[in-house]
PDB file of C-alpha atoms in Angstrom:
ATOM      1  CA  UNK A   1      21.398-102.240 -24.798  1.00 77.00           C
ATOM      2  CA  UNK A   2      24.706-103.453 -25.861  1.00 79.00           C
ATOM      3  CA  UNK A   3      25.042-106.648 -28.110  1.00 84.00           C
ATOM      4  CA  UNK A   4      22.882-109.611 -26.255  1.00 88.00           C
ATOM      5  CA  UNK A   5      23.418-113.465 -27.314  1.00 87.00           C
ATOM      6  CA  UNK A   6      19.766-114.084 -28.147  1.00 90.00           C
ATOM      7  CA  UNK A   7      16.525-112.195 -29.119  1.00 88.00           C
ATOM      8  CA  UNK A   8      14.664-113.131 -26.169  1.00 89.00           C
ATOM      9  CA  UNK A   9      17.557-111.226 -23.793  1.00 86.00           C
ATOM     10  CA  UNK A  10      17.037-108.414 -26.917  1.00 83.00           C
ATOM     11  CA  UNK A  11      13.220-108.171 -25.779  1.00 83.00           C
ATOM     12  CA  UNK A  12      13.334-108.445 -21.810  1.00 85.00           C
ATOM     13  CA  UNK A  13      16.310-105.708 -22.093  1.00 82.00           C
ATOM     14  CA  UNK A  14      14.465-103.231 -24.518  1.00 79.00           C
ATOM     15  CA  UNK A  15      10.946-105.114 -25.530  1.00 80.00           C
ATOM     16  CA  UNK A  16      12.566-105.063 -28.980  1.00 83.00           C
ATOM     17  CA  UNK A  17      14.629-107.525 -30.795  1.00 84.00           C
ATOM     18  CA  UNK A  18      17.587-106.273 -32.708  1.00 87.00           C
ATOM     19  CA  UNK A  19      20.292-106.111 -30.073  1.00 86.00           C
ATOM     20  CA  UNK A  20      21.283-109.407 -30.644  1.00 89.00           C
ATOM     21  CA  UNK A  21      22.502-108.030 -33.945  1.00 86.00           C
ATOM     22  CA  UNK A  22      24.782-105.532 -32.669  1.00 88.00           C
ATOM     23  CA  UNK A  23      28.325-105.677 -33.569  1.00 85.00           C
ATOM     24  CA  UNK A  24      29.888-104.878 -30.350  1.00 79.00           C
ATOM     25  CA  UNK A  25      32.642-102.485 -29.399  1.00 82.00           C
ATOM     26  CA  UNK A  26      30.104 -99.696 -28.544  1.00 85.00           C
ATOM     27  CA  UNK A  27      27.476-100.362 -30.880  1.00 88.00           C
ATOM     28  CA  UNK A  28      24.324-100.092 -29.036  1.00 88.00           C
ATOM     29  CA  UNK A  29      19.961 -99.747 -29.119  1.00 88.00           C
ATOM     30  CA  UNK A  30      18.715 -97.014 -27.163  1.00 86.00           C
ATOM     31  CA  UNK A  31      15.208 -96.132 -26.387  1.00 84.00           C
ATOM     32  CA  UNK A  32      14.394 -93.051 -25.377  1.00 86.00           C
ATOM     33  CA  UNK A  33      11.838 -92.265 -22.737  1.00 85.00           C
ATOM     34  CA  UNK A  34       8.673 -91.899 -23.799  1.00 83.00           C
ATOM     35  CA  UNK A  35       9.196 -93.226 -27.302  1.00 84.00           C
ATOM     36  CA  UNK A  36       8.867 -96.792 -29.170  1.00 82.00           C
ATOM     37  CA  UNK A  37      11.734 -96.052 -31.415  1.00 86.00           C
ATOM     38  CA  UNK A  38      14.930 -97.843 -30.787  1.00 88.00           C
ATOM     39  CA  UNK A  39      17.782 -96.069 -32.177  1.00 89.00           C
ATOM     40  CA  UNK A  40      20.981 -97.412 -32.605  1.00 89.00           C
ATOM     41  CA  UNK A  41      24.026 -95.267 -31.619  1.00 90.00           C
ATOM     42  CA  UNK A  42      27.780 -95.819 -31.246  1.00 89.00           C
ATOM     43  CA  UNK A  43      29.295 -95.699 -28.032  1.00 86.00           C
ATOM     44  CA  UNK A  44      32.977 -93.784 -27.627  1.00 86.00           C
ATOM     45  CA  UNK A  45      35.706 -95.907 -25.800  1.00 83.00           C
ATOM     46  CA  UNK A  46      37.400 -94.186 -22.760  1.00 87.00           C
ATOM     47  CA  UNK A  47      40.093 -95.612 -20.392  1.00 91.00           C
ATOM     48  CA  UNK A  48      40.321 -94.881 -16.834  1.00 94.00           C
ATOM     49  CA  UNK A  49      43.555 -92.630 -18.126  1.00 96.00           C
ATOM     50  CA  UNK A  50      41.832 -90.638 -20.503  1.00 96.00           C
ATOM     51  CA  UNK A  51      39.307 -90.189 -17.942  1.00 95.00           C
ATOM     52  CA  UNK A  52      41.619 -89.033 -14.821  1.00 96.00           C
ATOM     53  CA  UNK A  53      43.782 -86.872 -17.366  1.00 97.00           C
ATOM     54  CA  UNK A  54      40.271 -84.994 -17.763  1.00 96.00           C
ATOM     55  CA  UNK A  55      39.912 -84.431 -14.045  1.00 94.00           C
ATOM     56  CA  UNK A  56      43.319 -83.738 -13.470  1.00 94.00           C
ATOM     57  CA  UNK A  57      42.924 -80.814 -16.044  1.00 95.00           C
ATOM     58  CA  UNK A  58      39.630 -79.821 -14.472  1.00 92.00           C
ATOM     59  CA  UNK A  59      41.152 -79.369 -11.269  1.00 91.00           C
ATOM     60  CA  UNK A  60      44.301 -77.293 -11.855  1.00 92.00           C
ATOM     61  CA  UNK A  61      41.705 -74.921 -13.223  1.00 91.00           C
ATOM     62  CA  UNK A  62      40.606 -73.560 -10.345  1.00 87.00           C
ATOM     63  CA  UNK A  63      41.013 -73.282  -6.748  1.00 86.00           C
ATOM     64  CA  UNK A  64      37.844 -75.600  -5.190  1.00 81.00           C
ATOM     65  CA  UNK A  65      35.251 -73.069  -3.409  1.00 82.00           C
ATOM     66  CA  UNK A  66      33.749 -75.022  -0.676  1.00 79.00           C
ATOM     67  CA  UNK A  67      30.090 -74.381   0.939  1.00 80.00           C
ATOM     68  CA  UNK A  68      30.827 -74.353   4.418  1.00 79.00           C
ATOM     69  CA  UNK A  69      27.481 -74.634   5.414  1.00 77.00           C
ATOM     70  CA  UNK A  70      27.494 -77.902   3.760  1.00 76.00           C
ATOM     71  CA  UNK A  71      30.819 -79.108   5.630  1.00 72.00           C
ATOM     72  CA  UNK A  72      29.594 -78.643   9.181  1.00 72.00           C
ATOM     73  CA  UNK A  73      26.772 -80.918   8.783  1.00 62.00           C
ATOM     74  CA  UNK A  74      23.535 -78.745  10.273  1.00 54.00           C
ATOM     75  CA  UNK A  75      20.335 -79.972  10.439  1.00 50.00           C
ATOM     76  CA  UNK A  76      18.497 -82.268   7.904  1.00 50.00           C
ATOM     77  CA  UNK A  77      16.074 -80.940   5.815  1.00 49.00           C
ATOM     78  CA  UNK A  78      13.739 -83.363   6.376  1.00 49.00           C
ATOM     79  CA  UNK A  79      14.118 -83.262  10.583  1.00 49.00           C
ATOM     80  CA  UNK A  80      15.989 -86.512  10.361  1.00 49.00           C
ATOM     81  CA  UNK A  81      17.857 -87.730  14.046  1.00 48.00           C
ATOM     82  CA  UNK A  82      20.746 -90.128  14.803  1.00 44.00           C
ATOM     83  CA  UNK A  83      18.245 -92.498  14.218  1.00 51.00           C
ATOM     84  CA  UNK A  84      16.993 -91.679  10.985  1.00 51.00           C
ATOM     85  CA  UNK A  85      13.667 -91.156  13.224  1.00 54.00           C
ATOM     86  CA  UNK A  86      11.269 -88.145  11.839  1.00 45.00           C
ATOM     87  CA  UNK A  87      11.454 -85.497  14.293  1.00 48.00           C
ATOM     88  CA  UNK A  88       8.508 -83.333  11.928  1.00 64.00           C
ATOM     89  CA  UNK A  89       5.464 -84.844  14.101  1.00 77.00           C
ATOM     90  CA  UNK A  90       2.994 -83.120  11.926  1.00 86.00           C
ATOM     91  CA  UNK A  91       3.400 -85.468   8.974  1.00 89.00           C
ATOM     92  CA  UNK A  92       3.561 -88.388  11.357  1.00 90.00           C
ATOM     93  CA  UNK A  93       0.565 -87.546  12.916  1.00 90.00           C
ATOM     94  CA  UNK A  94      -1.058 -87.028  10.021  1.00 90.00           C
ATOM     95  CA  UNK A  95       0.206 -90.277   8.536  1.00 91.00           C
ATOM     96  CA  UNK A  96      -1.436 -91.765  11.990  1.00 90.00           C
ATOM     97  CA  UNK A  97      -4.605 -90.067  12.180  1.00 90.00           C
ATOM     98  CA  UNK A  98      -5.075 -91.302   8.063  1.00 90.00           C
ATOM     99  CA  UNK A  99      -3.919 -95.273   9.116  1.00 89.00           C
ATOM    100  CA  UNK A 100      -6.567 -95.277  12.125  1.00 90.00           C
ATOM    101  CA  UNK A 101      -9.120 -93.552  10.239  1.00 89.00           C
ATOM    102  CA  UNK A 102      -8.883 -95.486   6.659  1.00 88.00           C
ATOM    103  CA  UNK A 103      -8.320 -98.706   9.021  1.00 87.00           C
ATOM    104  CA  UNK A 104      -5.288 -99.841   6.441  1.00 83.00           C
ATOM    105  CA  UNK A 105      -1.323 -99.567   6.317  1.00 88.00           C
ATOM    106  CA  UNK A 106       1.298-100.017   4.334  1.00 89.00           C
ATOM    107  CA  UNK A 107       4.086 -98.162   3.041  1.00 90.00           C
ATOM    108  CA  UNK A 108       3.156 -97.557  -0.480  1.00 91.00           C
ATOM    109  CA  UNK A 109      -0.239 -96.328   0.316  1.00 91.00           C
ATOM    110  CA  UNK A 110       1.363 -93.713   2.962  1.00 92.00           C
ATOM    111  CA  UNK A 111       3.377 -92.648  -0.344  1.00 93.00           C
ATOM    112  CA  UNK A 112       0.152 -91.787  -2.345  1.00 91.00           C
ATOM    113  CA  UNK A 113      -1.780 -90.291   0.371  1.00 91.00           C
ATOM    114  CA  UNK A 114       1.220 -87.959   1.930  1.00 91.00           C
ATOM    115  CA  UNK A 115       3.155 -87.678  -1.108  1.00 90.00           C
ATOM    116  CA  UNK A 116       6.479 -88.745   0.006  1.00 89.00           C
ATOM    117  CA  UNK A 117       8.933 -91.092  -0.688  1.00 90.00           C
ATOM    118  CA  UNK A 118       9.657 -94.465   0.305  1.00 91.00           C
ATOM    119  CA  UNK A 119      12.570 -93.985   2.795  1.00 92.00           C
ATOM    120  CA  UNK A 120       9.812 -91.491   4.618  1.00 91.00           C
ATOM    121  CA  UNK A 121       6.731 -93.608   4.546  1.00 91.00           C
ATOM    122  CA  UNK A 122       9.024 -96.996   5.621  1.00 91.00           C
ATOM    123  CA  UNK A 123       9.971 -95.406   8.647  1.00 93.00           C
ATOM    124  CA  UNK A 124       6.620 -93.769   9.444  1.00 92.00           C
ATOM    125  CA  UNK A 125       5.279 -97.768   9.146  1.00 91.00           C
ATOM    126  CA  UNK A 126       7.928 -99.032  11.121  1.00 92.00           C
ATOM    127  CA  UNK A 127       7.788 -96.270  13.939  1.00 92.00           C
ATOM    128  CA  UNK A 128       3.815 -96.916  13.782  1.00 89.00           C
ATOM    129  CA  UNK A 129       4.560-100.744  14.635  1.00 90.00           C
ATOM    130  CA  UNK A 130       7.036 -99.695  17.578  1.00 90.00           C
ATOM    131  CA  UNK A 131       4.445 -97.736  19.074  1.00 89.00           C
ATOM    132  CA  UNK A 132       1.576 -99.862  18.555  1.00 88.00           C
ATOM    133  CA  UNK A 133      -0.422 -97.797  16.144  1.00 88.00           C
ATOM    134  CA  UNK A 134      -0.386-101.135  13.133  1.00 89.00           C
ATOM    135  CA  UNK A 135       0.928-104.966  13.964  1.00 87.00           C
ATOM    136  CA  UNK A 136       3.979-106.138  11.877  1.00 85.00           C
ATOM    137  CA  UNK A 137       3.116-107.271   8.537  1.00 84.00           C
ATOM    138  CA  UNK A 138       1.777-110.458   8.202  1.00 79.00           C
ATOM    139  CA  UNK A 139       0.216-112.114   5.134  1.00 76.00           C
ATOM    140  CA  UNK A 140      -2.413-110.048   4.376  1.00 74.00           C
ATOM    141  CA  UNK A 141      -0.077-106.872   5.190  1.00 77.00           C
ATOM    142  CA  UNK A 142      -0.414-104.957   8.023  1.00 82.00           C
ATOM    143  CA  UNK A 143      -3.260-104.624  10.665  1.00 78.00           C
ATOM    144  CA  UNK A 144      -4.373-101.259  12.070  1.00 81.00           C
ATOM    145  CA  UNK A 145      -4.801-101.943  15.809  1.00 80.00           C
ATOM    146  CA  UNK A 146      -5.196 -98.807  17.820  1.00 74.00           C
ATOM    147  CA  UNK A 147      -8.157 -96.826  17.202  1.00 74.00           C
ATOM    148  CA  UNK A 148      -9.217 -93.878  15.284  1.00 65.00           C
ATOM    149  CA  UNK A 149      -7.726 -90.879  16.759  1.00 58.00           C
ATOM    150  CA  UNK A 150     -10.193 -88.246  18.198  1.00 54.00           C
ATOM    151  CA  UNK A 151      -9.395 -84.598  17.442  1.00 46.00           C
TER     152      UNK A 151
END
């Protein structure tokens, strides 16, 4: 945290008061993950200048050496369309055939069961509701309407 105006922005910034103490120009409380020490360190200024100089340097260095299998786009890893709809129908299925079987949806609990990220599990939920599979979520989240699939 830089320097704060009052010990209560001190604590909701670092659950520690002290920052409001700080002198400013790059004086600063870190906390380190995992830890309950603060420790106070000193920033370094540098300007946008200083900062494009740098690159600048970098760059005359070498000539860039480009990946072009990276350039010409390919396939996504993760089977992704135009869309951003999952063409990998094993994990849907799966996410399907756990929804209909568990009788609940929602996205986070698609995380912890399939062990994916949000982006994956959100569009899982959201192709589930296009297809009928769970009803758009309502106050008590999401109902699973179809029924359990049979193998």
């Amino acid at each position: 945290s830089f320097q704060v105006t009052s010990r209560t922005d001190s604590r909701t910034i670092l659950d520690a008061i002290g920052a409001e103490r700080l002198l400013g120009e790059g004086d600063m409380l870190f906390l380190p993950p995992g830890t309950a020490r603060v420790q106070r360190l000193h920033g370094a200024f540098v300007s946008d200048a200083d900062v494009h100089r740098v690159v600048d340097f970098i760059k005359r260095q070498e000539e860039p050496r480009y990946e072009m299998e990276l350039l010409e786009g390919g396939d996504d890893e993760d089977g992704e369309g135009e869309e951003g709809e999952d063409l990998t129908d094993e994990m849907y299925d799966m996410a399907v055939r756990l929804v209909t079987e568990h009788r609940q949806a929602s996205i986070s609990w698609l995380q912890r069961r399939l062990r994916v990220g949000y982006n994956r599990a959100a569009r899982m939920i959201e192709r589930m509701e296009r297809e009928g599979v769970v009803s758009s979520p309502g106050a008590k989240g999401r109902e699973v309407i179809a029924r359990r699939m049979e193998e």
